[in-house]
mmCIF file of C-alpha atoms in Angstrom:
data_model
loop_
_atom_site.group_PDB
_atom_site.id
_atom_site.type_symbol
_atom_site.label_atom_id
_atom_site.label_comp_id
_atom_site.label_asym_id
_atom_site.label_seq_id
_atom_site.Cartn_x
_atom_site.Cartn_y
_atom_site.Cartn_z
ATOM 1 C CA MET A 1 13.448 -48.256 10.176
ATOM 2 C CA SER A 2 14.249 -44.985 11.807
ATOM 3 C CA THR A 3 12.412 -43.754 14.875
ATOM 4 C CA LEU A 4 10.856 -41.025 12.704
ATOM 5 C CA GLY A 5 8.672 -43.567 10.898
ATOM 6 C CA PRO A 6 6.097 -43.983 13.687
ATOM 7 C CA TRP A 7 5.842 -40.192 14.044
ATOM 8 C CA ALA A 8 5.302 -39.859 10.282
ATOM 9 C CA ALA A 9 2.512 -42.445 10.592
ATOM 10 C CA THR A 10 0.989 -40.406 13.436
ATOM 11 C CA THR A 11 1.055 -37.307 11.253
ATOM 12 C CA ALA A 12 -0.599 -39.240 8.403
ATOM 13 C CA ARG A 13 -3.250 -40.526 10.801
ATOM 14 C CA LEU A 14 -4.075 -37.064 12.110
ATOM 15 C CA LEU A 15 -4.119 -35.534 8.584
ATOM 16 C CA LEU A 16 -6.411 -38.203 7.104
ATOM 17 C CA GLY A 17 -8.552 -38.477 10.208
ATOM 18 C CA GLY A 18 -8.970 -34.689 10.436
ATOM 19 C CA VAL A 19 -9.843 -34.352 6.764
ATOM 20 C CA LEU A 20 -12.347 -37.232 6.872
ATOM 21 C CA VAL A 21 -14.099 -36.096 10.072
ATOM 22 C CA ALA A 22 -14.329 -32.499 8.779
ATOM 23 C CA ALA A 23 -15.559 -33.633 5.343
ATOM 24 C CA GLY A 24 -18.196 -35.880 6.940
ATOM 25 C CA ALA A 25 -19.347 -33.342 9.531
ATOM 26 C CA VAL A 26 -20.017 -30.504 7.088
ATOM 27 C CA LYS A 27 -22.277 -32.756 4.975
ATOM 28 C CA LEU A 28 -24.698 -33.505 7.854
ATOM 29 C CA PRO A 29 -26.415 -30.131 8.520
ATOM 30 C CA ASP A 30 -27.914 -29.730 4.993
ATOM 31 C CA PRO A 31 -29.083 -33.141 3.737
ATOM 32 C CA ALA A 32 -30.907 -31.678 0.722
ATOM 33 C CA ALA A 33 -27.675 -30.141 -0.520
ATOM 34 C CA ALA A 34 -25.899 -33.460 0.055
ATOM 35 C CA GLU A 35 -28.471 -35.230 -2.097
ATOM 36 C CA ARG A 36 -28.126 -32.672 -4.871
ATOM 37 C CA ALA A 37 -24.315 -32.991 -4.701
ATOM 38 C CA VAL A 38 -24.517 -36.759 -5.115
ATOM 39 C CA ARG A 39 -27.191 -36.545 -7.798
ATOM 40 C CA ALA A 40 -25.188 -34.026 -9.794
ATOM 41 C CA TYR A 41 -22.579 -36.693 -10.558
ATOM 42 C CA ARG A 42 -25.336 -38.536 -12.505
ATOM 43 C CA LEU A 43 -23.787 -41.883 -11.614
ATOM 44 C CA LEU A 44 -26.427 -43.369 -9.300
ATOM 45 C CA PRO A 45 -30.084 -44.288 -9.776
ATOM 46 C CA GLU A 46 -32.411 -41.980 -7.876
ATOM 47 C CA ALA A 47 -33.210 -44.693 -5.242
ATOM 48 C CA LEU A 48 -29.565 -44.800 -4.198
ATOM 49 C CA VAL A 49 -28.930 -41.033 -4.110
ATOM 50 C CA GLY A 50 -30.395 -40.540 -0.652
ATOM 51 C CA PRO A 51 -28.709 -43.501 1.137
ATOM 52 C CA VAL A 52 -25.302 -42.589 -0.380
ATOM 53 C CA ALA A 53 -25.698 -38.883 0.351
ATOM 54 C CA PHE A 54 -26.632 -39.587 3.983
ATOM 55 C CA GLY A 55 -24.553 -42.695 4.632
ATOM 56 C CA LEU A 56 -21.266 -41.459 3.189
ATOM 57 C CA PRO A 57 -20.665 -38.809 5.875
ATOM 58 C CA VAL A 58 -21.210 -41.423 8.598
ATOM 59 C CA VAL A 59 -18.600 -43.711 7.037
ATOM 60 C CA GLU A 60 -16.184 -40.796 6.591
ATOM 61 C CA ILE A 61 -16.587 -39.793 10.247
ATOM 62 C CA ALA A 62 -16.218 -43.367 11.493
ATOM 63 C CA VAL A 63 -13.041 -43.997 9.499
ATOM 64 C CA GLY A 64 -11.721 -40.578 10.460
ATOM 65 C CA LEU A 65 -12.336 -41.172 14.172
ATOM 66 C CA ALA A 66 -10.623 -44.569 14.015
ATOM 67 C CA LEU A 67 -7.570 -42.882 12.440
ATOM 68 C CA LEU A 68 -7.534 -40.022 14.918
ATOM 69 C CA ALA A 69 -7.769 -42.428 17.879
ATOM 70 C CA GLY A 70 -5.351 -44.901 16.395
ATOM 71 C CA VAL A 71 -7.651 -47.901 16.549
ATOM 72 C CA ALA A 72 -7.526 -50.548 13.805
ATOM 73 C CA VAL A 73 -5.186 -48.217 11.899
ATOM 74 C CA ARG A 74 -4.413 -50.579 9.001
ATOM 75 C CA GLY A 75 -8.111 -51.326 8.342
ATOM 76 C CA ALA A 76 -9.040 -47.688 8.630
ATOM 77 C CA ALA A 77 -6.213 -46.640 6.312
ATOM 78 C CA LEU A 78 -7.401 -49.156 3.726
ATOM 79 C CA ALA A 79 -10.961 -47.875 4.109
ATOM 80 C CA SER A 80 -9.670 -44.330 3.673
ATOM 81 C CA ALA A 81 -7.792 -45.385 0.558
ATOM 82 C CA ALA A 82 -10.963 -47.027 -0.806
ATOM 83 C CA LEU A 83 -12.962 -43.817 -0.162
ATOM 84 C CA MET A 84 -10.324 -41.703 -1.888
ATOM 85 C CA ALA A 85 -10.269 -44.073 -4.850
ATOM 86 C CA VAL A 86 -14.046 -43.743 -5.163
ATOM 87 C CA PHE A 87 -13.822 -39.936 -4.939
ATOM 88 C CA VAL A 88 -11.053 -39.729 -7.568
ATOM 89 C CA THR A 89 -13.071 -41.982 -9.894
ATOM 90 C CA ALA A 90 -16.313 -40.001 -9.403
ATOM 91 C CA VAL A 91 -14.707 -36.596 -9.819
ATOM 92 C CA GLY A 92 -12.619 -37.834 -12.749
ATOM 93 C CA SER A 93 -15.719 -39.197 -14.488
ATOM 94 C CA ALA A 94 -17.607 -35.929 -13.939
ATOM 95 C CA TRP A 95 -14.604 -34.112 -15.404
ATOM 96 C CA ALA A 96 -14.371 -36.478 -18.372
ATOM 97 C CA ARG A 97 -18.103 -36.168 -19.121
ATOM 98 C CA GLY A 98 -17.848 -32.382 -19.079
ATOM 99 C CA LEU A 99 -20.282 -31.940 -16.186
ATOM 100 C CA GLN A 100 -20.073 -28.570 -14.514
ATOM 101 C CA ILE A 101 -20.262 -29.489 -10.859
ATOM 102 C CA ASP A 102 -18.525 -28.859 -7.629
ATOM 103 C CA CYS A 103 -17.241 -32.082 -6.081
ATOM 104 C CA GLY A 104 -19.199 -31.431 -2.879
ATOM 105 C CA CYS A 105 -16.261 -32.880 -1.000
ATOM 106 C CA PHE A 106 -16.687 -30.457 1.865
ATOM 107 C CA GLY A 107 -20.409 -29.804 1.657
ATOM 108 C CA GLY A 108 -21.988 -27.693 -1.053
ATOM 109 C CA GLY A 109 -21.676 -29.420 -4.391
ATOM 110 C CA GLY A 110 -24.060 -29.603 -7.286
ATOM 111 C CA GLN A 111 -23.909 -27.539 -10.424
ATOM 112 C CA VAL A 112 -21.732 -24.448 -10.739
ATOM 113 C CA ALA A 113 -21.379 -21.810 -13.391
ATOM 114 C CA PRO A 114 -19.169 -22.698 -16.392
ATOM 115 C CA GLY A 115 -15.533 -21.969 -15.549
ATOM 116 C CA GLN A 116 -16.183 -22.412 -11.845
ATOM 117 C CA THR A 117 -15.161 -26.061 -11.751
ATOM 118 C CA ALA A 118 -11.980 -27.055 -9.922
ATOM 119 C CA TYR A 119 -11.425 -30.616 -11.140
ATOM 120 C CA PRO A 120 -7.590 -30.584 -11.357
ATOM 121 C CA GLY A 121 -7.215 -29.405 -7.765
ATOM 122 C CA GLU A 122 -9.909 -31.784 -6.467
ATOM 123 C CA VAL A 123 -8.376 -34.798 -8.193
ATOM 124 C CA ALA A 124 -4.816 -33.837 -7.126
ATOM 125 C CA ARG A 125 -5.884 -33.491 -3.485
ATOM 126 C CA ASP A 126 -7.703 -36.807 -3.425
ATOM 127 C CA VAL A 127 -4.833 -38.604 -5.177
ATOM 128 C CA GLY A 128 -2.478 -37.165 -2.582
ATOM 129 C CA LEU A 129 -4.675 -38.379 0.273
ATOM 130 C CA LEU A 130 -5.014 -41.762 -1.445
ATOM 131 C CA LEU A 131 -1.191 -42.151 -1.501
ATOM 132 C CA VAL A 132 -0.941 -41.116 2.168
ATOM 133 C CA SER A 133 -3.658 -43.678 3.036
ATOM 134 C CA LEU A 134 -1.822 -46.463 1.179
ATOM 135 C CA ALA A 135 1.485 -45.579 2.862
ATOM 136 C CA LEU A 136 -0.227 -45.666 6.238
ATOM 137 C CA ALA A 137 -1.755 -49.049 5.478
ATOM 138 C CA ARG A 138 1.728 -50.328 4.608
ATOM 139 C CA TRP A 139 3.367 -48.850 7.746
ATOM 140 C CA PRO A 140 0.542 -48.495 10.298
ATOM 141 C CA ALA A 141 2.740 -48.465 13.435
ATOM 142 C CA SER A 142 2.516 -45.054 14.971
ATOM 143 C CA ARG A 143 2.925 -43.068 18.198
ATOM 144 C CA LEU A 144 0.018 -41.753 20.261
ATOM 145 C CA ALA A 145 -2.314 -44.558 19.232
ATOM 146 C CA LEU A 146 -4.970 -46.134 21.425
ATOM 147 C CA GLY A 147 -5.105 -49.450 19.633
ATOM 148 C CA GLY A 148 -3.063 -52.259 21.272
ATOM 149 C CA ARG A 149 -2.207 -53.896 17.981
ATOM 150 C CA ALA A 150 -0.092 -50.923 16.879
ATOM 151 C CA GLU A 151 1.953 -51.200 20.060
ATOM 152 C CA THR A 152 3.159 -54.696 19.166
ATOM 153 C CA GLU A 153 3.849 -53.522 15.616
ATOM 154 C CA LEU A 154 5.787 -50.675 17.129
ATOM 155 C CA ALA A 155 7.749 -53.198 19.198
ATOM 156 C CA ASP A 156 8.718 -54.981 15.981
ATOM 157 C CA VAL A 157 9.944 -51.726 14.556
ATOM 158 C CA ARG A 158 12.213 -50.981 17.462
ATOM 159 C CA MET B 1 22.731 -88.000 36.065
ATOM 160 C CA SER B 2 21.635 -87.482 39.592
ATOM 161 C CA GLY B 3 18.010 -87.452 40.711
ATOM 162 C CA GLU B 4 18.375 -83.825 41.704
ATOM 163 C CA THR B 5 19.326 -82.616 38.168
ATOM 164 C CA LYS B 6 16.551 -84.743 36.610
ATOM 165 C CA ARG B 7 13.997 -83.114 38.858
ATOM 166 C CA GLU B 8 15.440 -79.691 38.014
ATOM 167 C CA ALA B 9 15.163 -80.381 34.289
ATOM 168 C CA ALA B 10 11.574 -81.612 34.732
ATOM 169 C CA ARG B 11 10.658 -78.450 36.645
ATOM 170 C CA GLN B 12 12.136 -76.318 33.864
ATOM 171 C CA ARG B 13 10.192 -78.256 31.190
ATOM 172 C CA ILE B 14 6.978 -77.789 33.156
ATOM 173 C CA ALA B 15 7.673 -74.063 33.673
ATOM 174 C CA ALA B 16 8.391 -73.596 29.937
ATOM 175 C CA LYS B 17 5.212 -75.470 29.023
ATOM 176 C CA ARG B 18 3.121 -73.384 31.414
ATOM 177 C CA ALA B 19 4.624 -70.172 30.021
ATOM 178 C CA ALA B 20 3.806 -71.285 26.477
ATOM 179 C CA GLU B 21 0.236 -72.151 27.502
ATOM 180 C CA ALA B 22 -0.213 -68.793 29.193
ATOM 181 C CA ALA B 23 1.124 -66.992 26.124
ATOM 182 C CA ALA B 24 -1.261 -68.985 23.888
ATOM 183 C CA ALA B 25 -4.198 -68.210 26.235
ATOM 184 C CA ALA B 26 -3.284 -64.532 26.219
ATOM 185 C CA ALA B 27 -3.018 -64.519 22.418
ATOM 186 C CA ALA B 28 -6.386 -66.280 22.179
ATOM 187 C CA ALA B 29 -7.933 -63.781 24.574
ATOM 188 C CA ARG B 30 -6.438 -60.913 22.539
ATOM 189 C CA ARG B 31 -7.874 -62.415 19.336
ATOM 190 C CA ARG B 32 -11.277 -62.829 21.052
ATOM 191 C CA ARG B 33 -11.190 -59.195 22.200
ATOM 192 C CA THR B 34 -10.258 -58.051 18.701
ATOM 193 C CA VAL B 35 -13.098 -60.109 17.123
ATOM 194 C CA VAL B 36 -15.633 -58.990 19.760
ATOM 195 C CA GLY B 37 -14.485 -55.362 19.424
ATOM 196 C CA GLY B 38 -14.684 -55.584 15.652
ATOM 197 C CA VAL B 39 -18.172 -57.035 15.722
ATOM 198 C CA VAL B 40 -19.351 -54.466 18.226
ATOM 199 C CA ALA B 41 -17.866 -51.657 16.154
ATOM 200 C CA ALA B 42 -19.430 -53.025 12.944
ATOM 201 C CA VAL B 43 -22.864 -53.370 14.557
ATOM 202 C CA LEU B 44 -22.583 -49.888 16.026
ATOM 203 C CA LEU B 45 -21.609 -48.477 12.620
ATOM 204 C CA VAL B 46 -24.574 -50.130 10.922
ATOM 205 C CA VAL B 47 -26.983 -48.902 13.592
ATOM 206 C CA VAL B 48 -25.661 -45.340 13.272
ATOM 207 C CA LEU B 49 -25.822 -45.545 9.468
ATOM 208 C CA VAL B 50 -29.465 -46.681 9.500
ATOM 209 C CA VAL B 51 -30.467 -44.040 12.050
ATOM 210 C CA VAL B 52 -28.691 -41.180 10.229
ATOM 211 C CA VAL B 53 -30.073 -42.193 6.834
ATOM 212 C CA ALA B 54 -33.583 -42.417 8.328
ATOM 213 C CA VAL B 55 -33.291 -39.049 10.051
ATOM 214 C CA GLN B 56 -31.859 -37.281 7.016
ATOM 215 C CA THR B 57 -34.471 -38.833 4.736
ATOM 216 C CA HIS B 58 -37.154 -37.522 7.087
ATOM 217 C CA ARG B 59 -35.526 -34.089 7.108
ATOM 218 C CA THR B 60 -35.463 -33.855 3.291
ATOM 219 C CA SER B 61 -38.956 -35.103 2.609
ATOM 220 C CA THR B 62 -41.105 -32.110 1.810
ATOM 221 C CA SER B 63 -44.027 -32.047 4.157
ATOM 222 C CA ALA B 64 -47.320 -32.776 2.424
ATOM 223 C CA ASP B 65 -48.828 -29.514 3.612
ATOM 224 C CA ALA B 66 -46.035 -27.330 2.223
ATOM 225 C CA ALA B 67 -47.506 -24.358 0.425
ATOM 226 C CA ALA B 68 -47.378 -24.695 -3.359
ATOM 227 C CA PRO B 69 -48.356 -21.979 -5.802
ATOM 228 C CA ALA B 70 -51.396 -22.258 -8.013
ATOM 229 C CA GLY B 71 -51.062 -22.390 -11.783
ATOM 230 C CA THR B 72 -48.212 -24.883 -12.056
ATOM 231 C CA SER B 73 -48.291 -27.693 -14.571
ATOM 232 C CA GLY B 74 -46.684 -31.107 -14.872
ATOM 233 C CA ASN B 75 -44.776 -32.066 -11.750
ATOM 234 C CA GLY B 76 -45.873 -28.936 -9.870
ATOM 235 C CA TYR B 77 -42.663 -26.978 -10.453
ATOM 236 C CA VAL B 78 -43.325 -25.721 -13.980
ATOM 237 C CA PHE B 79 -45.068 -22.567 -15.163
ATOM 238 C CA THR B 80 -46.214 -22.887 -18.767
ATOM 239 C CA VAL B 81 -47.057 -20.082 -21.166
ATOM 240 C CA GLY B 82 -48.253 -20.308 -24.753
ATOM 241 C CA ARG B 83 -50.886 -22.243 -26.621
ATOM 242 C CA ALA B 84 -51.414 -25.832 -25.508
ATOM 243 C CA ASP B 85 -51.465 -26.950 -29.153
ATOM 244 C CA ALA B 86 -48.211 -25.183 -30.025
ATOM 245 C CA PRO B 87 -46.097 -27.633 -32.086
ATOM 246 C CA VAL B 88 -42.824 -27.117 -30.144
ATOM 247 C CA THR B 89 -42.080 -27.158 -26.412
ATOM 248 C CA VAL B 90 -39.211 -25.113 -24.997
ATOM 249 C CA ASP B 91 -38.026 -25.817 -21.463
ATOM 250 C CA LEU B 92 -36.040 -23.099 -19.701
ATOM 251 C CA TYR B 93 -34.071 -23.792 -16.518
ATOM 252 C CA GLU B 94 -32.842 -20.547 -14.965
ATOM 253 C CA ASP B 95 -31.738 -18.973 -11.726
ATOM 254 C CA PHE B 96 -32.715 -15.312 -11.380
ATOM 255 C CA GLN B 97 -29.210 -14.502 -10.107
ATOM 256 C CA CYS B 98 -27.374 -16.320 -12.926
ATOM 257 C CA PRO B 99 -25.486 -13.892 -15.199
ATOM 258 C CA ASN B 100 -25.405 -16.311 -18.154
ATOM 259 C CA CYS B 101 -29.190 -16.596 -17.849
ATOM 260 C CA LYS B 102 -29.423 -12.792 -18.094
ATOM 261 C CA ALA B 103 -27.159 -12.978 -21.163
ATOM 262 C CA LEU B 104 -29.551 -15.512 -22.690
ATOM 263 C CA GLU B 105 -32.564 -13.380 -21.863
ATOM 264 C CA ASP B 106 -30.920 -10.217 -23.235
ATOM 265 C CA SER B 107 -30.012 -11.867 -26.542
ATOM 266 C CA THR B 108 -32.769 -14.426 -27.068
ATOM 267 C CA GLY B 109 -35.539 -13.538 -24.620
ATOM 268 C CA SER B 110 -37.544 -11.509 -27.153
ATOM 269 C CA THR B 111 -37.242 -14.371 -29.677
ATOM 270 C CA ILE B 112 -38.690 -16.757 -27.076
ATOM 271 C CA ASP B 113 -41.536 -14.365 -26.330
ATOM 272 C CA ASP B 114 -42.217 -13.979 -30.101
ATOM 273 C CA LEU B 115 -42.382 -17.770 -30.542
ATOM 274 C CA VAL B 116 -44.930 -17.933 -27.746
ATOM 275 C CA THR B 117 -46.997 -15.056 -29.146
ATOM 276 C CA ALA B 118 -46.969 -16.619 -32.631
ATOM 277 C CA GLY B 119 -48.273 -19.874 -31.157
ATOM 278 C CA THR B 120 -45.219 -21.742 -32.445
ATOM 279 C CA ALA B 121 -43.823 -22.687 -29.029
ATOM 280 C CA GLN B 122 -45.076 -23.414 -25.596
ATOM 281 C CA VAL B 123 -42.522 -22.315 -23.000
ATOM 282 C CA ARG B 124 -42.103 -24.143 -19.728
ATOM 283 C CA TYR B 125 -40.319 -22.127 -17.033
ATOM 284 C CA HIS B 126 -38.360 -24.137 -14.463
ATOM 285 C CA GLY B 127 -37.089 -21.871 -11.740
ATOM 286 C CA MET B 128 -33.908 -22.816 -9.897
ATOM 287 C CA ALA B 129 -32.280 -21.312 -6.827
ATOM 288 C CA PHE B 130 -28.688 -22.318 -6.180
ATOM 289 C CA LEU B 131 -26.935 -18.936 -6.132
ATOM 290 C CA ASP B 132 -28.019 -17.981 -2.624
ATOM 291 C CA THR B 133 -25.321 -16.244 -0.596
ATOM 292 C CA ASP B 134 -25.239 -14.402 2.698
ATOM 293 C CA ALA B 135 -24.274 -11.259 0.812
ATOM 294 C CA ASN B 136 -27.375 -11.340 -1.410
ATOM 295 C CA ASP B 137 -29.592 -12.479 1.468
ATOM 296 C CA ASP B 138 -30.546 -15.663 -0.447
ATOM 297 C CA TYR B 139 -31.666 -13.642 -3.467
ATOM 298 C CA SER B 140 -32.136 -16.691 -5.715
ATOM 299 C CA THR B 141 -34.680 -18.184 -3.287
ATOM 300 C CA ARG B 142 -36.404 -14.851 -2.618
ATOM 301 C CA ALA B 143 -36.687 -14.138 -6.346
ATOM 302 C CA LEU B 144 -38.130 -17.551 -7.227
ATOM 303 C CA ASN B 145 -40.517 -17.357 -4.263
ATOM 304 C CA ALA B 146 -41.670 -13.951 -5.497
ATOM 305 C CA ALA B 147 -42.150 -15.331 -9.041
ATOM 306 C CA ALA B 148 -44.264 -18.147 -7.620
ATOM 307 C CA VAL B 149 -46.317 -15.572 -5.678
ATOM 308 C CA VAL B 150 -46.896 -13.627 -8.903
ATOM 309 C CA ALA B 151 -48.056 -16.774 -10.730
ATOM 310 C CA ASP B 152 -50.178 -17.798 -7.790
ATOM 311 C CA THR B 153 -51.913 -14.373 -7.763
ATOM 312 C CA ALA B 154 -52.057 -13.389 -11.425
ATOM 313 C CA GLY B 155 -51.323 -16.422 -13.543
ATOM 314 C CA THR B 156 -48.465 -17.710 -15.710
ATOM 315 C CA GLU B 157 -48.445 -14.761 -18.148
ATOM 316 C CA ALA B 158 -47.757 -12.459 -15.217
ATOM 317 C CA TYR B 159 -44.999 -14.922 -14.222
ATOM 318 C CA GLN B 160 -43.480 -14.452 -17.681
ATOM 319 C CA ARG B 161 -43.601 -10.653 -17.364
ATOM 320 C CA PHE B 162 -42.107 -10.807 -13.852
ATOM 321 C CA HIS B 163 -39.421 -13.198 -15.122
ATOM 322 C CA ASP B 164 -38.498 -10.777 -17.946
ATOM 323 C CA LEU B 165 -38.456 -7.831 -15.502
ATOM 324 C CA LEU B 166 -36.158 -9.614 -13.018
ATOM 325 C CA PHE B 167 -33.630 -10.545 -15.708
ATOM 326 C CA ALA B 168 -33.749 -7.028 -17.235
ATOM 327 C CA ASN B 169 -32.995 -5.667 -13.752
ATOM 328 C CA GLN B 170 -30.761 -8.446 -12.466
ATOM 329 C CA PRO B 171 -28.580 -7.366 -9.514
ATOM 330 C CA ALA B 172 -24.835 -7.824 -9.863
ATOM 331 C CA GLU B 173 -23.518 -11.244 -8.882
ATOM 332 C CA GLY B 174 -21.759 -10.924 -5.539
ATOM 333 C CA GLY B 175 -23.918 -7.865 -4.729
ATOM 334 C CA SER B 176 -26.714 -7.606 -2.241
ATOM 335 C CA GLY B 177 -29.572 -8.684 -4.523
ATOM 336 C CA LEU B 178 -32.872 -6.902 -4.974
ATOM 337 C CA THR B 179 -34.732 -6.050 -1.783
ATOM 338 C CA ASP B 180 -38.122 -7.562 -0.995
ATOM 339 C CA ASP B 181 -39.624 -4.121 -1.576
ATOM 340 C CA GLN B 182 -38.134 -4.013 -5.071
ATOM 341 C CA LEU B 183 -39.509 -7.506 -5.750
ATOM 342 C CA VAL B 184 -42.955 -6.274 -4.610
ATOM 343 C CA ASP B 185 -42.665 -3.321 -7.012
ATOM 344 C CA TYR B 186 -41.772 -5.532 -9.980
ATOM 345 C CA ALA B 187 -44.598 -7.924 -9.001
ATOM 346 C CA ALA B 188 -47.021 -4.993 -9.230
ATOM 347 C CA GLN B 189 -45.581 -4.026 -12.649
ATOM 348 C CA ALA B 190 -46.100 -7.617 -13.767
ATOM 349 C CA GLY B 191 -49.743 -7.466 -12.649
ATOM 350 C CA ALA B 192 -49.706 -8.913 -9.124
ATOM 351 C CA SER B 193 -50.327 -6.431 -6.343
ATOM 352 C CA GLY B 194 -52.053 -6.185 -3.027
ATOM 353 C CA GLN B 195 -51.334 -6.816 0.620
ATOM 354 C CA THR B 196 -51.232 -10.612 0.186
ATOM 355 C CA VAL B 197 -48.576 -10.365 -2.487
ATOM 356 C CA THR B 198 -46.439 -8.199 -0.209
ATOM 357 C CA THR B 199 -46.697 -10.497 2.801
ATOM 358 C CA ASP B 200 -46.231 -13.642 0.674
ATOM 359 C CA ILE B 201 -43.025 -12.201 -0.764
ATOM 360 C CA ASP B 202 -41.772 -10.904 2.619
ATOM 361 C CA ASP B 203 -42.624 -14.159 4.408
ATOM 362 C CA LEU B 204 -41.130 -16.451 1.743
ATOM 363 C CA VAL B 205 -44.412 -18.304 1.730
ATOM 364 C CA PHE B 206 -43.265 -20.746 -0.971
ATOM 365 C CA GLY B 207 -39.782 -21.204 0.516
ATOM 366 C CA GLU B 208 -40.161 -24.958 0.860
ATOM 367 C CA TRP B 209 -41.568 -25.193 -2.666
ATOM 368 C CA VAL B 210 -38.444 -23.387 -3.942
ATOM 369 C CA THR B 211 -36.304 -26.077 -2.295
ATOM 370 C CA GLY B 212 -38.458 -28.702 -4.021
ATOM 371 C CA ALA B 213 -38.059 -26.907 -7.371
ATOM 372 C CA GLU B 214 -34.287 -26.976 -6.982
ATOM 373 C CA ASP B 215 -34.416 -30.693 -6.179
ATOM 374 C CA GLN B 216 -36.682 -31.305 -9.153
ATOM 375 C CA ALA B 217 -34.197 -29.561 -11.533
ATOM 376 C CA SER B 218 -31.454 -31.764 -10.116
ATOM 377 C CA LYS B 219 -33.658 -34.826 -10.708
ATOM 378 C CA ASP B 220 -34.279 -33.654 -14.270
ATOM 379 C CA GLY B 221 -30.512 -33.933 -14.754
ATOM 380 C CA VAL B 222 -29.935 -30.185 -15.098
ATOM 381 C CA THR B 223 -26.498 -29.312 -13.769
ATOM 382 C CA GLY B 224 -26.009 -25.824 -15.182
ATOM 383 C CA THR B 225 -27.950 -22.739 -16.026
ATOM 384 C CA PRO B 226 -29.208 -21.614 -18.376
ATOM 385 C CA THR B 227 -30.371 -24.972 -19.750
ATOM 386 C CA VAL B 228 -32.674 -24.766 -22.746
ATOM 387 C CA LEU B 229 -34.443 -27.804 -24.110
ATOM 388 C CA VAL B 230 -36.246 -27.710 -27.475
ATOM 389 C CA ASP B 231 -38.685 -30.629 -27.555
ATOM 390 C CA GLY B 232 -36.509 -32.242 -24.910
ATOM 391 C CA GLU B 233 -33.228 -31.806 -26.810
ATOM 392 C CA LYS B 234 -30.586 -29.685 -25.162
ATOM 393 C CA LEU B 235 -29.871 -26.526 -27.131
ATOM 394 C CA THR B 236 -26.189 -25.669 -27.444
ATOM 395 C CA ASP B 237 -26.367 -22.524 -29.609
ATOM 396 C CA LEU B 238 -28.338 -20.154 -27.401
ATOM 397 C CA SER B 239 -28.366 -17.263 -29.902
ATOM 398 C CA PRO B 240 -31.706 -16.149 -31.485
ATOM 399 C CA ALA B 241 -30.620 -17.846 -34.721
ATOM 400 C CA GLY B 242 -29.729 -21.048 -32.889
ATOM 401 C CA LEU B 243 -33.083 -21.194 -31.128
ATOM 402 C CA THR B 244 -35.039 -20.358 -34.275
ATOM 403 C CA ALA B 245 -33.196 -23.065 -36.225
ATOM 404 C CA ALA B 246 -33.812 -25.688 -33.497
ATOM 405 C CA VAL B 247 -37.502 -24.765 -33.275
ATOM 406 C CA SER B 248 -37.865 -24.983 -37.084
ATOM 407 C CA ALA B 249 -36.098 -28.365 -37.079
ATOM 408 C CA ALA B 250 -38.384 -29.595 -34.307
ATOM 409 C CA GLN B 251 -41.436 -28.576 -36.373
ATOM 410 C CA GLN B 252 -40.398 -30.757 -39.332
#
């Protein structure tokens, strides 16, 4: 493996970590909007809407911070891939059912006017991030990581 | 083999064994640290999750003493006009800033009002407010608050008149919205005037109620406006003919 691999993994970590932390952080200031965004998918019973709407940003931020810091990179990358898979499925199902909603990926969300939906772009972005997550889980060794585990993996690479 | 070489070989074996033991101990310690770190991180994550969910739940629960307008029916977010014994119920979910709602009101609004007057339909108005922007100074919320003030002061028929006035004079989407003064003027035209009406509109007295109304619409499964239900069935043809046909069918 070339010496560029670990730097590519670092880039992937910073990209995924940055996106996840940003996406989580913007959902915290307006919890009512977060609830409406989750409810608008019409996938969850009302009792689960609140916990998911409020818990999801915490998970996003936790996974994102682990990736940014470079701690438990493989686990965090798998968690990130799982999150992206859930998002793709949810947005795809909203699209397939003809709902007119914003994905609420970066705050906001809920219903939008007809013609204001952006499903292709939202799905394409999340699929892209899903592939980056999977690649990072396959080759987690990276530069500028705090976690000790990655250092030994890096040693194997060299 | 001399005694010297034997001792040397024994020393080497012992050194190699000690090195292996040290490496195993270090690996075990590393595993322990990983496990302990993982458990601590997991516990921390769960604690943060629980705290955040609790805090956000508290933040979203509408306080019991939030001001609610008089004259609502059902769940407290509906204004009903028309005879209680009307054979058909029409539910309208609208945002005062929504252009498609204005299109509905322009084409079919008079048909709706006629059905109410004839005693054929009872109309249930569900206000929504999701088109707030900085540019329109949260017009959707201000307009629905003003409508609630009108109903609170002068009853649901005044609400209906105010509702018709606001759609007839809907500000352009992306514009600055109607001013509070303009809302007060239309409220007076609809039959609600006085100093209380002015201050209640200016002070957004039912602001929290508006948030609750928006949540209620989302709980009702409404994800777009306008949404028209005829006896609970979603109407797809929103033309006067479409509505009349659906109402006739519901009467059968």
